[in-house]
Each structure stands twice: as C-alpha cells, then as structure tokens.
mmCIF file of C-alpha atoms in Angstrom:
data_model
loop_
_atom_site.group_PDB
_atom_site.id
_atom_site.type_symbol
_atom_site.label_atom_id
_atom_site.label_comp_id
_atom_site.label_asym_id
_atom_site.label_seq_id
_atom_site.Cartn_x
_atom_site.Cartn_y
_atom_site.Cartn_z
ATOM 1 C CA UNK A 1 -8.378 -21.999 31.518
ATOM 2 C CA UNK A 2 -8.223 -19.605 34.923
ATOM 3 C CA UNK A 3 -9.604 -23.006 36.628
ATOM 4 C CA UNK A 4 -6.540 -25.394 35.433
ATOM 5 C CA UNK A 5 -3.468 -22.554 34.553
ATOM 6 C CA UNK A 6 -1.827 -20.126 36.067
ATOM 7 C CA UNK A 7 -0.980 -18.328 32.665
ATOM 8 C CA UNK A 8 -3.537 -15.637 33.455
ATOM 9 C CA UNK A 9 -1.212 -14.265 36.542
ATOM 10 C CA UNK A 10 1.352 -13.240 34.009
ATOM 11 C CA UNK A 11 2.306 -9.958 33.398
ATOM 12 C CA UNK A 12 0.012 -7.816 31.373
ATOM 13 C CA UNK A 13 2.706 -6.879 29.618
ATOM 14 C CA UNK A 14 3.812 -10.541 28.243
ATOM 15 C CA UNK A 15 0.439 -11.161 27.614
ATOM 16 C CA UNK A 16 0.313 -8.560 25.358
ATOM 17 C CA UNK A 17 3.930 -9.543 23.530
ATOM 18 C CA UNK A 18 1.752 -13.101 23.179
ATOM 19 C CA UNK A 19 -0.927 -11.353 21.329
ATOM 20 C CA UNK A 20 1.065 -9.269 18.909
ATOM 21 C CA UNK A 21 3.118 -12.418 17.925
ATOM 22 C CA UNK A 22 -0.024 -14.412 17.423
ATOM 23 C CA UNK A 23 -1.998 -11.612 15.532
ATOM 24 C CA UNK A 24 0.927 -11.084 13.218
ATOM 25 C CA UNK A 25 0.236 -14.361 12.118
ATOM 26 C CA UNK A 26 -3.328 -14.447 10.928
ATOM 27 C CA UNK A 27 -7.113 -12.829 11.920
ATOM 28 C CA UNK A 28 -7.519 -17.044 12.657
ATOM 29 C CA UNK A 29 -5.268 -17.185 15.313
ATOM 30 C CA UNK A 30 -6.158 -14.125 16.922
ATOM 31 C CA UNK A 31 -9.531 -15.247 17.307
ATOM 32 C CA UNK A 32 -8.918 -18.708 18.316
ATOM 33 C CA UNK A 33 -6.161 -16.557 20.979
ATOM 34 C CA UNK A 34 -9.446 -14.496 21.678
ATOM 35 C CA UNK A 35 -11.332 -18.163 23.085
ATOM 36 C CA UNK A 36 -8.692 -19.304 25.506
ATOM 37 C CA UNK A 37 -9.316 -16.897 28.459
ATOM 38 C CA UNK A 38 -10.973 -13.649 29.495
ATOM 39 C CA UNK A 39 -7.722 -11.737 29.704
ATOM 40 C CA UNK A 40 -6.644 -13.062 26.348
ATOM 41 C CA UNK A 41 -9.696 -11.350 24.973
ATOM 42 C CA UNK A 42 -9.292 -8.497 26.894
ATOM 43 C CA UNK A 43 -5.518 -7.615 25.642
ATOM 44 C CA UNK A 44 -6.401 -8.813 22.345
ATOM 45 C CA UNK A 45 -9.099 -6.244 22.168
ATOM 46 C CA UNK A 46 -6.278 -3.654 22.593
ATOM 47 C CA UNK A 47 -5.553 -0.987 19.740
ATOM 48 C CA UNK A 48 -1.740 -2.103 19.680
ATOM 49 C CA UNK A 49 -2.640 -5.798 19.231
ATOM 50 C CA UNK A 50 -5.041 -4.672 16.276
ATOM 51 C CA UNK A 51 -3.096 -2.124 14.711
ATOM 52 C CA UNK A 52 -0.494 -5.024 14.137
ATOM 53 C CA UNK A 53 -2.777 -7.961 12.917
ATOM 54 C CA UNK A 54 -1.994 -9.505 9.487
ATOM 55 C CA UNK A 55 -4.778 -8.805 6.776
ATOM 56 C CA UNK A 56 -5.723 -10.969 4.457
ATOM 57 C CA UNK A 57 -4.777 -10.280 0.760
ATOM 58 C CA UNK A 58 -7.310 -7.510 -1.209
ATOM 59 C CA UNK A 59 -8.903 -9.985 -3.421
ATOM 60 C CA UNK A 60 -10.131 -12.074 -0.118
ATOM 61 C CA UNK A 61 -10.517 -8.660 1.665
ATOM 62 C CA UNK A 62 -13.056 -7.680 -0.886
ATOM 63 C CA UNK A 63 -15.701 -10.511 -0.466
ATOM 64 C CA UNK A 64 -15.079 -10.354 3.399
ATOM 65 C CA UNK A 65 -16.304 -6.527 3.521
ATOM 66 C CA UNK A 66 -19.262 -6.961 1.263
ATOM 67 C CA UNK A 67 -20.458 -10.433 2.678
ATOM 68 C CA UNK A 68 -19.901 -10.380 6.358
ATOM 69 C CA UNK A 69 -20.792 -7.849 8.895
ATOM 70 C CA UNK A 70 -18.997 -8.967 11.735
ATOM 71 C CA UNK A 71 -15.990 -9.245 9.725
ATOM 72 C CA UNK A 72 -16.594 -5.444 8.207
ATOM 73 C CA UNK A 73 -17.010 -3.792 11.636
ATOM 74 C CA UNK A 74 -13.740 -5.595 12.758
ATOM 75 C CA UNK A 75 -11.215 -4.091 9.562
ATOM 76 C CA UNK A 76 -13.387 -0.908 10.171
ATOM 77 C CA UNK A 77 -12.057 -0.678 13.814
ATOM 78 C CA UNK A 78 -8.778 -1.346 12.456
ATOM 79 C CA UNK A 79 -8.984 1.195 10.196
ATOM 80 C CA UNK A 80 -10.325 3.970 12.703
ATOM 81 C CA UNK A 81 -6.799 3.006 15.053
ATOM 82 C CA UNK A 82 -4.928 3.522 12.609
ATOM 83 C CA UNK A 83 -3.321 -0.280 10.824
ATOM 84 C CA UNK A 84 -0.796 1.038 7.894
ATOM 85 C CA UNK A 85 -2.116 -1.915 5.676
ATOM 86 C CA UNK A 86 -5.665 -0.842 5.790
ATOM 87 C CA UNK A 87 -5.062 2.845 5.665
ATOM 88 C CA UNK A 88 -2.767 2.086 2.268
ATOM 89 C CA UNK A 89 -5.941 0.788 1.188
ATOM 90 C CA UNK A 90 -8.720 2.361 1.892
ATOM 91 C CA UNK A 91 -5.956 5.237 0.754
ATOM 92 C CA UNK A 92 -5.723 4.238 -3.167
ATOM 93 C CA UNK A 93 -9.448 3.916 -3.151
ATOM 94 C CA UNK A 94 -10.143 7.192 -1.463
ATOM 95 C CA UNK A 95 -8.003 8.748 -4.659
ATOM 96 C CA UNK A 96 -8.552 6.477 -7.382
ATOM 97 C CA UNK A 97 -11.985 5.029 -6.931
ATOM 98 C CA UNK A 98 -14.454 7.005 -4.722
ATOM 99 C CA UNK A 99 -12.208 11.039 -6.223
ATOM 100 C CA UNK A 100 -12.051 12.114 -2.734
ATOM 101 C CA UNK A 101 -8.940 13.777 -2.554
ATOM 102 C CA UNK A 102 -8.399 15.553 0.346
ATOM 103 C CA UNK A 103 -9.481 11.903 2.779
ATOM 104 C CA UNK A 104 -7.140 9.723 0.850
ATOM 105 C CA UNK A 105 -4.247 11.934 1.008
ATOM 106 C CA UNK A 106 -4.611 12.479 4.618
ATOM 107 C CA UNK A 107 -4.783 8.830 5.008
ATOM 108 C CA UNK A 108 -2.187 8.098 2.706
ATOM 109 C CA UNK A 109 0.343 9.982 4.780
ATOM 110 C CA UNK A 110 -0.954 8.538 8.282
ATOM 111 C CA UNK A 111 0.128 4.751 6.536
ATOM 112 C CA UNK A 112 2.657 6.192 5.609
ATOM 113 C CA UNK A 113 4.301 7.751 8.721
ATOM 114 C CA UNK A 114 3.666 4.756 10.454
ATOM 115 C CA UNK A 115 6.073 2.707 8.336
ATOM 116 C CA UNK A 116 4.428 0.679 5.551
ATOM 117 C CA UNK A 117 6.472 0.548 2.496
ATOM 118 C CA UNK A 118 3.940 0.978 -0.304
ATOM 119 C CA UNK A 119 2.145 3.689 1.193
ATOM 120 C CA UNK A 120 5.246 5.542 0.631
ATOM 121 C CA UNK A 121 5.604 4.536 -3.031
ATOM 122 C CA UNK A 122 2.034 5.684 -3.673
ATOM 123 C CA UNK A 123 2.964 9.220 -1.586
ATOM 124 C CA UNK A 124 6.357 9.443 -3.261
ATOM 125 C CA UNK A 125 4.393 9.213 -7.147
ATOM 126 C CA UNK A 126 1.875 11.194 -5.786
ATOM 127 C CA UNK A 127 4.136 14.118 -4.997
ATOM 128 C CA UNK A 128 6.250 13.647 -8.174
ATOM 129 C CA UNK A 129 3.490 14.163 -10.569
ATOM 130 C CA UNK A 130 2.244 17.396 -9.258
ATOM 131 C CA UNK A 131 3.875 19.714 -11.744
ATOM 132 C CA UNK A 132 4.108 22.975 -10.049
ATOM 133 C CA UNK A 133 5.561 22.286 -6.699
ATOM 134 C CA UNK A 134 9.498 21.925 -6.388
ATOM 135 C CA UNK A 135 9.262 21.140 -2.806
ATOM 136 C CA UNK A 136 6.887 18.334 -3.499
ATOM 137 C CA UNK A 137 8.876 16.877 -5.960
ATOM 138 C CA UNK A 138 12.159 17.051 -3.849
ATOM 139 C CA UNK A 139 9.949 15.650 -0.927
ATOM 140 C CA UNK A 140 9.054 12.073 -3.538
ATOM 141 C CA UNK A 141 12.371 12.085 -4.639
ATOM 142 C CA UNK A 142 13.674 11.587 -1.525
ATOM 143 C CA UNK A 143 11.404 9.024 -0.619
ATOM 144 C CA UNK A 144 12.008 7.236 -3.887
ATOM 145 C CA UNK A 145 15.457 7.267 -3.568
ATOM 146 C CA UNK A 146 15.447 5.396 -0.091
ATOM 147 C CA UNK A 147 12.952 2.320 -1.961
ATOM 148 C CA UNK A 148 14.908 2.350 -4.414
ATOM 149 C CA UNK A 149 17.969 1.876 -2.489
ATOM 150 C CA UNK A 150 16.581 -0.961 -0.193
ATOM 151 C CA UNK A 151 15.740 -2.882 -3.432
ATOM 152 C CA UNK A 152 11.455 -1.965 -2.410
ATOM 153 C CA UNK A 153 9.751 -0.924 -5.616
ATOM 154 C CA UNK A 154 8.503 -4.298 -7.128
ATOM 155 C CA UNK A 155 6.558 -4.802 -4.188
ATOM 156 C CA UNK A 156 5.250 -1.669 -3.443
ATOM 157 C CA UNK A 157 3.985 -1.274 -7.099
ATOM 158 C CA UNK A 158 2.414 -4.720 -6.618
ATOM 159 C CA UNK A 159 0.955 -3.587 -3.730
ATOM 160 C CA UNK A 160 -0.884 -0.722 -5.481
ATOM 161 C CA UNK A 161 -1.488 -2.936 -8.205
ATOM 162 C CA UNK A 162 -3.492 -5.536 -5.671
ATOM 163 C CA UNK A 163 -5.684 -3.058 -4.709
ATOM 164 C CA UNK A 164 -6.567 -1.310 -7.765
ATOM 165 C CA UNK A 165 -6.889 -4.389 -10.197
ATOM 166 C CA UNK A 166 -9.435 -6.204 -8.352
ATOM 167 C CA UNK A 167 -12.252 -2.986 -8.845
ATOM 168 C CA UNK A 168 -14.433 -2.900 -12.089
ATOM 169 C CA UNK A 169 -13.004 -2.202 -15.570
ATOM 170 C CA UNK A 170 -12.622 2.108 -15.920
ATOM 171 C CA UNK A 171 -13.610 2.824 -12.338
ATOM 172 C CA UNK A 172 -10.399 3.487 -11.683
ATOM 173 C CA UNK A 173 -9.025 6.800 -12.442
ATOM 174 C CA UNK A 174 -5.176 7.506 -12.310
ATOM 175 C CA UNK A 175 -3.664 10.371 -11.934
ATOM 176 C CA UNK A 176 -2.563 12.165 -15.327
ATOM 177 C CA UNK A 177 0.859 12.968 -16.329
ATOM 178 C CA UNK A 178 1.683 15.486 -18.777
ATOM 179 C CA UNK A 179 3.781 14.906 -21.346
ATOM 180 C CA UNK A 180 6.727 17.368 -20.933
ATOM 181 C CA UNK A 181 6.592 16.675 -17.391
ATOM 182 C CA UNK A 182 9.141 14.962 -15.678
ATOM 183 C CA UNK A 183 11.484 14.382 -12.622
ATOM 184 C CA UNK A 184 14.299 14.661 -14.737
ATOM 185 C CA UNK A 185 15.082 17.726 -16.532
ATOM 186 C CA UNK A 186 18.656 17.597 -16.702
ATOM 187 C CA UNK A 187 19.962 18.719 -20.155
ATOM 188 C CA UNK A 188 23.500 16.680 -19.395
ATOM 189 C CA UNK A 189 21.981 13.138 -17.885
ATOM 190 C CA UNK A 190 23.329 10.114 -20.942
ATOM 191 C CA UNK A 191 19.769 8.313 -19.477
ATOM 192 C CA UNK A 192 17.084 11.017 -20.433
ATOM 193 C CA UNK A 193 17.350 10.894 -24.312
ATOM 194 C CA UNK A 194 16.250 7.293 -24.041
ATOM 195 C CA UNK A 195 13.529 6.946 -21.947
ATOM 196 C CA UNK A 196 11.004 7.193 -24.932
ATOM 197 C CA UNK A 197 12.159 3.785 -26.428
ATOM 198 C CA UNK A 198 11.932 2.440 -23.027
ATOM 199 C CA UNK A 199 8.406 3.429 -22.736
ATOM 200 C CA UNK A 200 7.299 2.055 -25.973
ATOM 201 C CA UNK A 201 9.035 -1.300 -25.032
ATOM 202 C CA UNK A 202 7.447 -1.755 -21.978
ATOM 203 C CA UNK A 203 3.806 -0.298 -23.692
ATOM 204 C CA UNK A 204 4.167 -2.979 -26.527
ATOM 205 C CA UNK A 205 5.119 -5.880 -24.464
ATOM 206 C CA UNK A 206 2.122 -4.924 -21.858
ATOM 207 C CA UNK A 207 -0.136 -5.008 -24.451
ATOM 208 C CA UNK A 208 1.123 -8.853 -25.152
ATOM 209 C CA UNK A 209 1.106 -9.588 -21.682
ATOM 210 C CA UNK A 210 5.043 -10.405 -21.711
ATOM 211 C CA UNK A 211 6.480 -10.334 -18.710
ATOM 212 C CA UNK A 212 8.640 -8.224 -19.767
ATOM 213 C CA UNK A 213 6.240 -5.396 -19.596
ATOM 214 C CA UNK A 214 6.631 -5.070 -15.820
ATOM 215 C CA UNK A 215 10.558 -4.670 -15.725
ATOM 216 C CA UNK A 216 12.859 -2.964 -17.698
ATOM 217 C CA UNK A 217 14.244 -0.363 -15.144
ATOM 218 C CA UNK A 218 17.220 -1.999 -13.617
ATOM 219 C CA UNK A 219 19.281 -0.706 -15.504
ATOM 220 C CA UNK A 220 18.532 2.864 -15.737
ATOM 221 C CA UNK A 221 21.375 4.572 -13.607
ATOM 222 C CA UNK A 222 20.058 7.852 -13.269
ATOM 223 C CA UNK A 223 17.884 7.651 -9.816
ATOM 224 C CA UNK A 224 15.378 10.976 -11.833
ATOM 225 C CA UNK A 225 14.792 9.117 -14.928
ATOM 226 C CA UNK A 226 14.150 5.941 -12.677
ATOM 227 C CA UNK A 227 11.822 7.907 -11.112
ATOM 228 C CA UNK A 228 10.217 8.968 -14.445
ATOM 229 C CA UNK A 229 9.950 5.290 -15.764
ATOM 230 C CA UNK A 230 8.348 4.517 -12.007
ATOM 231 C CA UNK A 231 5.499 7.117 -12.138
ATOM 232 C CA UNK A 232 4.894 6.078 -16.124
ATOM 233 C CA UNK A 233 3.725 2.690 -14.706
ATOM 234 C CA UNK A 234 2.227 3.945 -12.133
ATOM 235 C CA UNK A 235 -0.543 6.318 -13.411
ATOM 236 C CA UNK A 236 -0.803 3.077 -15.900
ATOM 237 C CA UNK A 237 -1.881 0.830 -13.605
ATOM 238 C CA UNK A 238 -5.638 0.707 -14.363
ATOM 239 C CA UNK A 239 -4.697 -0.114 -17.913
ATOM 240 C CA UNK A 240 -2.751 -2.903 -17.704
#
C-alpha cells in the first residue's frame, strides 16, 4: 500500500479515528484493517483502538477462549487495558463462578467507571443486597434509579444473564437474599404490600417458561420496590 497510496502520510491522529470506527465494528475488520499497511497495524495495536473493539457475543466468546490460543491471548490483552465488555465479564465470573470476591468486585467497578451499562446493574444489585451497609444501599439505589430512568434494565439483566447461562448447571452461585431484607422498608409505600403476589407470578410462570416470567415490573411505581423485584431476579438468574 506505502508503494501505490499516500494514505500512510496522514495524520496519526486520523489514522487512529479510522481504527476505532473500524474496530467498533467487528474483531474481522480490525484484522483485515491490521493487513493493509504497517502503520495500520501499528495504530491498531494501540490500547485505545483495543479497549474499544466490539466482542463477540459470550456463547461464541466461550469456544473462542478454550479452542484458540491466538484468539485467547488477544481478549486477554484486552482485558489487562482495561475493555468495559470484557471486564463485565470476566467480572460475573470472578463472583459467581470461580468465588473470588475481592478480584471481581474490583473489576466490576473498573467496567463500571468506564461506562458500560450492565456492569452498573450488576454493581448497583450487588450493593443493594448487602444488608448492613446504608451507604451501600443508597450508593445502588442511585445507580438504579438512573437505568431505570433511561429505560436500561432489560438489557443489562440480559447481559448478566448471557454470561451466566452459558456455564454448567449449579456452578453458578448467586448471591443470597434474605428474606426480610429489602430496599424498601417504607411502612406508608401502596406498592410494598404487594410485592409477594408479584413474586409468585413471575416464580410460577418461570417455571412454565412463559414469557411472562421475565416482565412484570413496569408497572410498579415505587422506584425501592422496583428495586426489590430487580434484585429478586437477579440472585435468580442461575435458576431460571
């Protein structure tokens, strides 16, 4: 390409743009972008191209790690710089899967301070179930309340439920969450009183495989019971 172009006198800078837009697209085309020209694979070699690139969905993601090498050393790089996606990931598995608390939390918040939507959800539950901490539960809250309010919480609890569905039946392990424990502890709130029946609808029709097991909280009004009915499905994801 150097011998026939004069592409490769552009600015670093636009060569870089080029790269982001193509590696938000697909691994595929960042590779084939990789081919054209040394100083294609140079910038797309860069941290900021790879923290970006678009990774495939977890049930691909899973026979690419165990099968290829090549391909395993590349999400592993990703990983070490820091891509949210991969973080979220490796994140839920870190808790769920493999028990080790302290590296999935820490990773769990570095996805999650760097933007991605369902490594938020998972941090928001995470801090409303722990039953002792007022702060924490203020901190989820909060979080909640702003997915809730840009309509996010069917895809972030998709999201989780990507990654933890595709292990092997009872090696994952949610979080438990005790019965008299909840977000909500409002003695006034018209929603509370109700929340059983709710949770014994959407139990039942789980258990058929209705589709009416996954919804069912649109129309709770008060944003602490929501909460309540969210971390219910939540630490029942593994049984579903």
């Amino acid at each position: 390409m150097e011998r026939f172009s004069n592409a490769f006198e552009l600015p670093r800078d636009v060569w870089l743009a080029i790269a982001i837009k193509v590696a938000t697209t697909s691994i595929e085309d960042l590779c084939r972008f990789h081919m054209t020209c040394c100083v294609a694979r140079d910038v797309g070699d860069e941290d900021t191209v790879l923290r970006m690139v678009a990774i495939p969905p977890p049930h691909d993601m899973n026979w690419l790690w165990i099968r290829d090498p090549i391909r395993r050393r590349f999400f592993e790089r990703c990983i070490e710089i820091g891509h949210p996606e991969l973080l979220f990931r490796e994140a839920l598995r870190e808790l769920y899967i493999r028990h080790n608390h302290a590296v999935g939390w820490k990773m769990l918040q570095n996805a999650a301070r760097n933007g991605f939507d369902a490594a938020k959800y998972a941090l928001s539950m995470e801090l409303l179930i722990r039953r002792d901490k007022s702060d924490a539960k203020k901190e989820g809250l909060e979080q909640f309340r702003t997915l809730e309010a840009g309509n996010l919480l069917p895809a972030c609890y998709s999201s989780c439920f990507a990654v933890l569905t595709i292990s092997w039946p009872d090696e994952v392990q949610m979080p438990k969450k005790g019965e008299e424990h909840t977000v909500c502890d409002s003695t006034r709130c018209l929603t509370r009183g109700h929340m059983g029946l709710l949770y014994d609808y959407r139990r039942r029709a789980a258990e058929r495989d209705s589709i009416h097991g996954v919804g069912g909280a649109d129309h709770i009004r008060c944003i602490r019971c929501h909460a309540d009915y969210e971390v219910e499905r939540f630490v029942d994801i593994a049984r579903v």
